[in-house]
Every structure is written in C-alpha cells, then in structure tokens.
Amino acid sequence: MHSSCQKTILVTGGAGFLGSHLCDRLLREGHKVISLDNFHTGSRLNHRHQASNPDFELIEADVADPLPDLRIDEIYHLACPASPPHYQESPVTTLRTSLLGTLNALNLAMQTGARILLASTSEVYGDPLVHPQREDYWGNVNSFGERACYDEGKRAAEALFHAHAAERGVDIRIARIFNTYGPRMQPDDGRVVSNFVVEALQGLPITIYGDGSQTRSFCYVDDLVEGLVRLMASDVRTPVNLGNPGEFSVSELAAMVVAMTGSQSSISHLPLPSDDPRRRRPDISKAQLLLDWKPAFSLEAGLGPTIAYFRDVVSSQDRPSLQPVA
Ligand SMILES: NC(=O)c1ccc[n+]([C@@H]2O[C@H](COP(=O)([O-])OP(=O)(O)OC[C@H]3O[C@@H](n4cnc5c(N)ncnc54)[C@H](O)[C@@H]3O)[C@@H](O)[C@H]2O)c1
C-alpha cells in the first residue's frame, strides 16, 4: 500500500525483539520503515522476512555515534539492551547507549521535525514502594547498584526527552513498558518467560530465583506494539504505562509453562539477585483512558505462540543466539 498517509518511520533497535515486531506492524500499515541497529543484542534473523520489502531499509549503526541525516516523520527509539545479563555485561556501553543514543535520536527528531517515542521501562520505578505503579510514582531506584546502568540510563533518557520538549519544542511520547514476552525473544536473554520455556522444552530443571512468590506482569508482544502505535498517534506527551495488569507469581508462571509444554522438568531454586523487585504490576488506567488501550491476550493465549516459537528454536540449528554479532 502506498497511500498519501504513508510515513517514513525510523525504528532504532529495530532488529531486537520488540523492534522487529514493531517494524512488521508499521510495514503492514504501508509505511516506509528504516531500522537502525548495531546488532548488539538484536539479530539479523529478525529482519530476514523484511529484507525483500521495498519499503524496508536497514542501517547498521551505533545510535550512540553521530547519526546519518535522515528525512523522517516519526522515530520509535528502542535501541538499548533490555535484559539484565545483556545490559550488565557492559554497564558503560549500556549507559552510553541510553545517554548519547537518546541525545542523538532527539537531535535527529529536532532537525527533521519528527515526532519521537521513547521505549522507557517499568524499571524507572525500581523496587517500588507503592503498588500497583502509576505514572505519577517517582520510583525507588538504587543509583549505585548492578541495575543502575539500565534503570538510571532510562530515567536520564526520560529527563532528556522532557528537557528537549520543554526547551526545544520536540514532539515527544514516552512509553513505560512492563515485562513483555513473545516470539523472537532470545532464548538465552535471562528473562523469566524465555528462561522457563527453554528449560521446560529441554527437560532441564526450571530455575526460580528466590522462593518464587515475587510477582510479575506479562504483556504479549502484539498487545505492546498496539499500545506503542496508539501512543505515537495520540497527543499524550507525558509518560504512559504499557503492560498487562494481570499479576502472577513466578511459581505460577513456572507451573503454567510446565503444563503447557508437557514437560517433565523439576523446579530448582537459586538465591534472588540483588535489587530484584518483589512486585511489579502496571496501573494502566491512563492508557485505557487516553489511548483506549488494554491488553487483549491472556497469559495462556500469549504463551501458546511463544512456546511454539521456542520449540522451533530449540530444535533448530538456526538459533538467533548463535548468529554472529556485528
Ligand atoms: N521487552 C521488554 O519486556 C521491555 C520492557 C521494558 C522496556 N523495554 C525497552 O524496549 C526496547 C526494546 O527491548 P527488546 O526487548 O526488544 O530488547 P532487545 O535487546 O531485543 O532489542 C534492543 C535492540 O537495540 C539494539 N541496540 C542496542 N544497543 C544499540 C546501539 N548502541 N545502537 C544501535 N542499536 C542498539 C540491539 O541490537 C537490539 O536489536 C529497549 O529500549 C528496552 O529497554 C523492553
């Protein structure tokens, strides 16, 4: 489709889990999509099915380096490692990406007059002292801990967005994304859904950190992408939570994964990592009210395609995690 409302849209981090699904969605809507990615945690495989689409372009670049001069209508700024093992591997790189990458993306938005959306995170709430978390909660974050490179990087990115809107008139949107899962997550990225599903499919013990009573919310990727697109199209210039308010303990998730995979896996326990939040659940009333958005997928409905994806990955040599990283 090439309609008069066709936009040219930059997705930084487009080769990642969320970015590649977002590129799919934007291409389906008939837009021109440019993915800018350095394959730090993303995979070329995530773009394989898009490569022959004339509306799709890939720029291999580090968002923290000076960016090419692009004429674009919108920027979805997603580039940043998202899982703890990845962002803790090199905290300096993570902070560089969050700080310089966000500054570069905002400068590009300013130069080209593009609207820009930040993929922020529930981690800006840290280990929250109020529950569930609303957007007006300021958070309980350790600036000197192992998660600080990510949490404080994203908080600074939000502050950079706010400052560029206030001082330079950049048209900003901020999504605070809560734990999202689905096909194309990396099998070894250390997030709880991918960990459990891969362990269950391999018949390995399912590793629960702590006693498993800590809770998480799980949003299916299609729901999240719908929320991002609605937020971008809205006139909401303040942070908006996007996530699934259904709250499950980690033990409940493990039991569901074992049942749905038909696995014989046992459950093993390891100590809880430091700064691991006890409870996490979004209050999404702002998104419901202002974007008319709420998740449509139950955890069971989303786990189905996720398990099917990982079944293929586990049984195939063509594993995304084994791809050479640029
Ligand atoms: N998945 C979630 O549950 C979740 C939750 C909250 C926030 N987010 C945010 O959403 C965004 C995407 O997350 P994801 O789950 O798809 O993670 P991901 O690791 O799969 O994707 C991140 C992408 O950014 C790219 N990237 C990293 N550093 C870069 C750099 N310096 N230059 C260019 N590209 C770079 C990676 O190669 C990868 O393709 C991230 O900003 C993350 O913080 C995700």
Coordinates of C-alpha atoms and ligand atoms in Angstrom, one line a residue:
M1 CA 0.0 0.0 0.0
H2 CA 1.3 3.4 -0.9
S3 CA -1.2 5.9 0.3
S4 CA -1.0 9.6 0.8
C5 CA -0.7 9.0 4.6
Q6 CA 2.4 6.8 4.1
K7 CA 5.1 7.9 6.6
T8 CA 8.8 7.3 6.8
I9 CA 9.5 5.9 10.2
L10 CA 12.8 5.2 11.9
V11 CA 12.9 2.4 14.5
T12 CA 16.1 2.4 16.5
G13 CA 16.8 -1.1 17.8
G14 CA 14.6 -2.5 15.0
A15 CA 16.4 -5.8 14.9
G16 CA 15.5 -6.6 18.5
F17 CA 12.6 -8.5 19.9
L18 CA 10.1 -5.6 20.2
G19 CA 11.6 -3.6 17.4
S20 CA 11.2 -6.3 14.8
H21 CA 7.5 -6.8 15.7
L22 CA 7.0 -3.1 15.5
C23 CA 8.7 -2.9 12.0
D24 CA 6.3 -5.7 10.9
R25 CA 3.3 -3.7 12.1
L26 CA 4.4 -0.4 10.5
L27 CA 5.2 -2.1 7.2
R28 CA 1.8 -3.8 7.3
E29 CA 0.2 -0.4 7.7
G30 CA 2.0 0.7 4.5
H31 CA 4.7 2.9 5.9
K32 CA 8.4 3.1 4.9
V33 CA 10.5 1.7 7.8
I34 CA 14.1 2.3 8.5
S35 CA 15.6 0.1 11.2
L36 CA 18.8 1.4 12.7
D37 CA 20.6 -1.3 14.8
N38 CA 24.2 -2.3 15.6
F39 CA 23.1 -5.9 16.4
H40 CA 24.4 -5.6 20.0
T41 CA 21.5 -7.8 21.2
G42 CA 19.4 -7.9 18.1
S43 CA 19.6 -10.5 15.3
R44 CA 19.7 -10.3 11.5
L45 CA 17.3 -13.2 11.5
N46 CA 14.6 -10.8 12.9
H47 CA 14.8 -8.8 9.7
R48 CA 15.2 -11.8 7.3
H49 CA 11.5 -11.8 6.3
Q50 CA 11.5 -8.0 5.8
A51 CA 14.7 -7.7 3.7
S52 CA 12.9 -8.0 0.3
N53 CA 10.3 -5.5 1.1
P54 CA 11.0 -2.3 -0.9
D55 CA 9.6 -0.2 2.0
F56 CA 12.2 -1.6 4.4
E57 CA 15.7 -0.3 4.9
L58 CA 18.3 -1.4 7.4
I59 CA 21.1 0.9 8.6
E60 CA 23.8 -0.8 10.6
A61 CA 25.0 1.8 13.0
D62 CA 25.5 2.5 16.7
V63 CA 22.9 5.0 17.9
A64 CA 25.4 6.5 20.2
D65 CA 27.6 7.6 17.3
P66 CA 26.6 10.6 15.1
L67 CA 23.6 9.5 13.1
P68 CA 23.1 9.9 9.4
D69 CA 21.0 12.8 8.1
L70 CA 17.5 11.2 7.6
R71 CA 14.2 12.7 6.5
I72 CA 11.6 11.0 8.6
D73 CA 8.2 11.6 10.1
E74 CA 8.5 9.6 13.3
I75 CA 11.1 7.9 15.4
Y76 CA 10.5 5.0 17.7
H77 CA 13.6 5.0 19.9
L78 CA 14.1 1.4 21.2
A79 CA 17.8 0.9 20.9
C80 CA 19.1 -0.4 24.2
P81 CA 19.9 -3.8 25.6
A82 CA 16.9 -4.8 27.7
S83 CA 17.6 -8.0 29.6
P84 CA 19.8 -7.9 32.8
P85 CA 22.6 -10.2 31.6
H86 CA 22.9 -8.1 28.4
Y87 CA 22.8 -4.7 30.0
Q88 CA 25.1 -5.7 32.9
E89 CA 27.7 -7.2 30.5
S90 CA 29.0 -3.8 29.8
P91 CA 27.3 -1.1 32.0
V92 CA 29.3 1.6 30.3
T93 CA 28.1 0.6 26.9
T94 CA 24.5 0.5 28.3
L95 CA 24.8 4.0 29.7
R96 CA 26.5 5.3 26.5
T97 CA 23.5 3.9 24.5
S98 CA 20.9 5.4 26.8
L99 CA 22.6 8.8 27.2
L100 CA 24.3 9.5 23.9
G101 CA 21.9 7.4 21.8
T102 CA 18.9 9.2 23.2
L103 CA 20.6 12.6 22.7
N104 CA 21.4 11.7 19.1
A105 CA 17.8 10.4 18.5
L106 CA 16.4 13.6 19.9
N107 CA 18.7 15.8 17.8
L108 CA 17.6 13.9 14.7
A109 CA 14.0 14.5 15.7
M110 CA 14.7 18.2 16.1
Q111 CA 16.5 18.5 12.8
T112 CA 13.8 16.7 10.8
G113 CA 10.7 17.8 12.8
A114 CA 9.8 14.2 13.6
R115 CA 7.7 13.0 16.5
I116 CA 9.7 10.8 18.7
L117 CA 8.7 8.0 21.1
L118 CA 11.0 6.6 23.8
A119 CA 10.8 2.9 24.9
S120 CA 11.2 3.6 28.6
T121 CA 10.6 0.9 31.2
S122 CA 8.9 0.0 34.4
E123 CA 12.5 -0.2 35.8
V124 CA 12.2 3.6 36.3
Y125 CA 10.1 2.6 39.3
G126 CA 13.0 0.5 40.7
D127 CA 11.9 -1.7 43.6
P128 CA 8.6 0.1 44.0
L129 CA 7.2 1.1 47.4
V130 CA 3.7 1.6 46.0
H131 CA 1.6 -1.0 44.2
P132 CA 0.5 -1.1 41.5
Q133 CA 2.7 1.6 39.9
R134 CA 1.0 4.7 38.4
E135 CA 2.8 7.1 36.2
D136 CA 3.0 9.7 39.0
Y137 CA 5.0 7.4 41.2
W138 CA 8.7 8.6 41.3
G139 CA 10.3 5.3 42.0
N140 CA 12.7 3.7 44.4
V141 CA 15.9 3.3 42.4
N142 CA 19.4 2.5 43.5
S143 CA 21.8 4.7 41.5
F144 CA 24.8 2.7 42.6
G145 CA 23.8 -0.9 42.1
E146 CA 24.1 -3.5 39.4
R147 CA 20.9 -2.4 37.6
A148 CA 21.7 1.3 37.8
C149 CA 23.2 1.4 34.3
Y150 CA 19.8 0.4 32.9
D151 CA 17.4 2.0 35.4
E152 CA 19.2 5.3 35.7
G153 CA 20.0 5.3 31.9
K154 CA 16.3 5.1 31.2
R155 CA 15.5 7.7 33.8
A156 CA 18.0 10.1 32.3
A157 CA 16.6 9.3 28.8
E158 CA 13.1 10.4 30.1
A159 CA 14.7 13.5 31.5
L160 CA 16.4 14.2 28.2
F161 CA 13.0 13.8 26.4
H162 CA 11.3 16.2 28.9
A163 CA 14.1 18.8 28.5
H164 CA 14.0 18.7 24.7
A165 CA 10.2 19.1 24.7
A166 CA 10.3 22.0 27.2
E167 CA 13.3 23.9 25.8
R168 CA 13.4 22.9 22.1
G169 CA 9.8 22.0 21.3
V170 CA 10.4 18.4 20.3
D171 CA 7.2 16.4 20.0
I172 CA 7.7 13.6 22.5
R173 CA 6.0 10.4 23.6
I174 CA 7.2 8.2 26.4
A175 CA 6.1 4.6 26.9
R176 CA 6.9 2.9 30.2
I177 CA 7.0 -0.7 29.1
F178 CA 6.4 -3.5 31.6
N179 CA 7.7 -7.0 31.1
T180 CA 6.8 -8.2 27.6
Y181 CA 7.2 -11.6 26.0
G182 CA 6.6 -13.4 22.8
P183 CA 8.2 -14.9 19.7
R184 CA 11.7 -13.6 18.8
M185 CA 12.8 -13.1 22.4
Q186 CA 16.3 -14.5 22.6
P187 CA 16.4 -18.0 24.2
D188 CA 19.4 -17.0 26.4
D189 CA 18.5 -13.5 27.4
G190 CA 17.8 -14.3 31.0
R191 CA 14.2 -13.1 31.2
V192 CA 11.8 -15.2 33.1
V193 CA 9.5 -16.3 30.3
S194 CA 12.2 -17.3 27.9
N195 CA 14.2 -19.0 30.6
F196 CA 11.3 -21.1 31.8
V197 CA 10.1 -22.0 28.3
V198 CA 13.5 -23.0 27.1
E199 CA 14.3 -25.0 30.3
A200 CA 10.9 -26.8 30.1
L201 CA 11.4 -27.6 26.4
Q202 CA 14.8 -29.0 27.1
G203 CA 13.6 -31.0 30.1
L204 CA 16.0 -29.1 32.3
P205 CA 15.1 -28.1 35.9
I206 CA 13.2 -24.8 35.9
T207 CA 15.3 -22.3 37.9
I208 CA 13.4 -20.0 40.2
Y209 CA 15.3 -17.2 41.8
G210 CA 14.2 -16.8 45.4
D211 CA 11.1 -18.7 46.7
G212 CA 9.0 -17.8 43.6
S213 CA 6.5 -15.7 45.5
Q214 CA 7.7 -12.5 43.8
T215 CA 5.2 -11.3 41.2
R216 CA 5.5 -10.1 37.7
S217 CA 3.1 -9.0 35.0
F218 CA 3.4 -10.4 31.5
C219 CA 2.4 -8.5 28.3
Y220 CA 2.2 -10.3 25.0
V221 CA 4.2 -8.5 22.3
D222 CA 1.2 -7.9 19.9
D223 CA -0.6 -6.0 22.7
L224 CA 2.5 -4.0 23.4
V225 CA 3.0 -3.0 19.8
E226 CA -0.6 -1.9 19.6
G227 CA 0.0 0.3 22.6
L228 CA 3.1 1.9 21.1
V229 CA 1.3 2.7 17.9
R230 CA -1.6 4.2 19.7
L231 CA 0.6 6.3 21.9
M232 CA 2.5 7.6 18.9
A233 CA -0.7 8.6 17.2
S234 CA -2.1 10.3 20.4
D235 CA -1.4 13.8 21.8
V236 CA -0.2 12.4 25.2
R237 CA 3.2 14.0 25.9
T238 CA 3.7 12.6 29.4
P239 CA 4.8 9.0 30.3
V240 CA 2.3 6.2 29.8
N241 CA 2.5 2.7 31.4
L242 CA 2.0 -0.1 28.9
G243 CA 1.8 -3.6 30.3
N244 CA -0.5 -6.3 31.3
P245 CA -2.0 -5.7 34.8
G246 CA -2.6 -9.4 35.4
E247 CA -0.2 -10.3 38.3
F248 CA 1.3 -13.8 38.6
S249 CA 3.9 -15.2 40.9
V250 CA 7.0 -16.6 39.3
S251 CA 6.0 -20.0 40.7
E252 CA 2.6 -19.8 39.0
L253 CA 4.3 -18.9 35.7
A254 CA 6.6 -21.9 36.1
A255 CA 3.6 -24.3 36.7
M256 CA 1.8 -22.9 33.7
V257 CA 4.8 -23.3 31.4
V258 CA 5.4 -26.9 32.6
A259 CA 1.7 -27.8 32.0
M260 CA 1.6 -26.1 28.5
T261 CA 4.8 -27.6 27.3
G262 CA 4.0 -31.1 28.7
S263 CA 7.5 -31.0 30.3
Q264 CA 8.9 -33.4 32.9
S265 CA 11.1 -30.6 34.3
S266 CA 11.5 -30.2 38.0
I267 CA 11.8 -26.9 39.8
S268 CA 15.1 -25.7 41.3
H269 CA 15.8 -22.6 43.4
L270 CA 18.7 -20.1 43.4
P271 CA 19.3 -17.0 45.5
L272 CA 17.5 -13.8 44.4
P273 CA 19.8 -11.4 42.6
S274 CA 20.4 -8.0 44.3
D275 CA 17.9 -5.2 43.6
D276 CA 15.4 -7.7 42.1
P277 CA 11.9 -6.1 42.5
R278 CA 9.5 -8.0 44.7
R279 CA 6.3 -6.9 43.0
R280 CA 5.7 -5.4 39.6
R281 CA 2.3 -4.5 38.2
P282 CA 1.3 -1.6 36.0
D283 CA -1.7 0.6 36.7
I284 CA -2.8 1.1 33.1
S285 CA -5.8 3.4 33.7
K286 CA -4.0 6.3 31.9
A287 CA -3.5 4.2 28.8
Q288 CA -7.1 2.9 29.0
L289 CA -8.5 6.4 29.4
L290 CA -6.3 8.3 26.9
L291 CA -5.4 5.6 24.3
D292 CA -8.4 3.4 24.7
W293 CA -5.9 0.6 25.1
K294 CA -5.7 -2.5 27.2
P295 CA -4.1 -5.9 26.5
A296 CA -6.2 -8.5 24.7
F297 CA -4.0 -11.5 25.2
S298 CA -4.3 -13.6 28.4
L299 CA -1.1 -15.2 29.7
E300 CA -2.2 -18.5 28.4
A301 CA -3.1 -17.1 25.0
G302 CA 0.3 -15.5 24.6
L303 CA 2.3 -18.4 25.9
G304 CA 0.9 -20.6 23.1
P305 CA 2.7 -18.9 20.2
T306 CA 5.7 -18.2 22.4
I307 CA 6.2 -21.9 23.2
A308 CA 5.7 -22.8 19.5
Y309 CA 8.4 -20.3 18.6
F310 CA 10.9 -21.6 21.1
R311 CA 10.1 -25.2 20.2
D312 CA 11.4 -24.3 16.7
V313 CA 14.4 -22.5 18.0
V314 CA 15.4 -25.3 20.4
S315 CA 15.1 -28.0 17.7
S316 CA 16.9 -25.9 15.1
Q317 CA 20.5 -25.1 14.4
D318 CA 19.3 -21.8 13.1
R319 CA 19.3 -20.3 16.6
P320 CA 19.2 -16.5 16.8
S321 CA 21.6 -16.6 19.8
L322 CA 24.2 -18.4 17.6
Q323 CA 24.2 -15.7 15.0
P324 CA 27.4 -13.7 14.7
V325 CA 27.0 -10.4 16.3
A326 CA 28.2 -7.4 14.3
Ligands
LIG1 N1 11.0 -6.5 26.3 C1 10.6 -5.9 27.4 O1 10.0 -6.5 28.3 C2 10.9 -4.4 27.7 C3 10.5 -3.8 28.9 C4 10.7 -2.5 29.1 C5 11.4 -1.7 28.2 N2 11.8 -2.3 27.1 C6 12.6 -1.5 26.1 O2 12.2 -1.7 24.8 C7 13.3 -1.6 24.0 C8 13.5 -2.9 23.1 O3 13.6 -4.0 24.0 P1 13.7 -5.5 23.5 O4 13.1 -6.4 24.5 O5 13.3 -5.6 22.1 O6 15.3 -5.7 23.6 P2 16.3 -6.3 22.5 O7 17.7 -6.4 23.2 O8 15.8 -7.5 21.8 O9 16.4 -5.1 21.5 C9 17.2 -4.0 21.6 C10 17.8 -3.7 20.2 O10 18.6 -2.5 20.3 C11 19.8 -2.7 19.6 N3 20.8 -1.9 20.2 C12 21.4 -2.0 21.5 N4 22.3 -1.0 21.6 C13 22.4 -0.3 20.4 C14 23.2 0.7 20.0 N5 24.1 1.3 20.8 N6 23.0 1.2 18.7 C15 22.1 0.6 17.9 N7 21.3 -0.4 18.3 C16 21.4 -0.9 19.5 C17 20.1 -4.2 19.8 O11 21.0 -4.7 18.9 C18 18.6 -4.8 19.7 O12 18.3 -5.0 18.3 C19 14.6 -1.3 24.8 O13 14.8 0.0 24.8 C20 14.1 -1.8 26.2 O14 14.7 -1.0 27.2 C21 11.6 -3.7 26.8

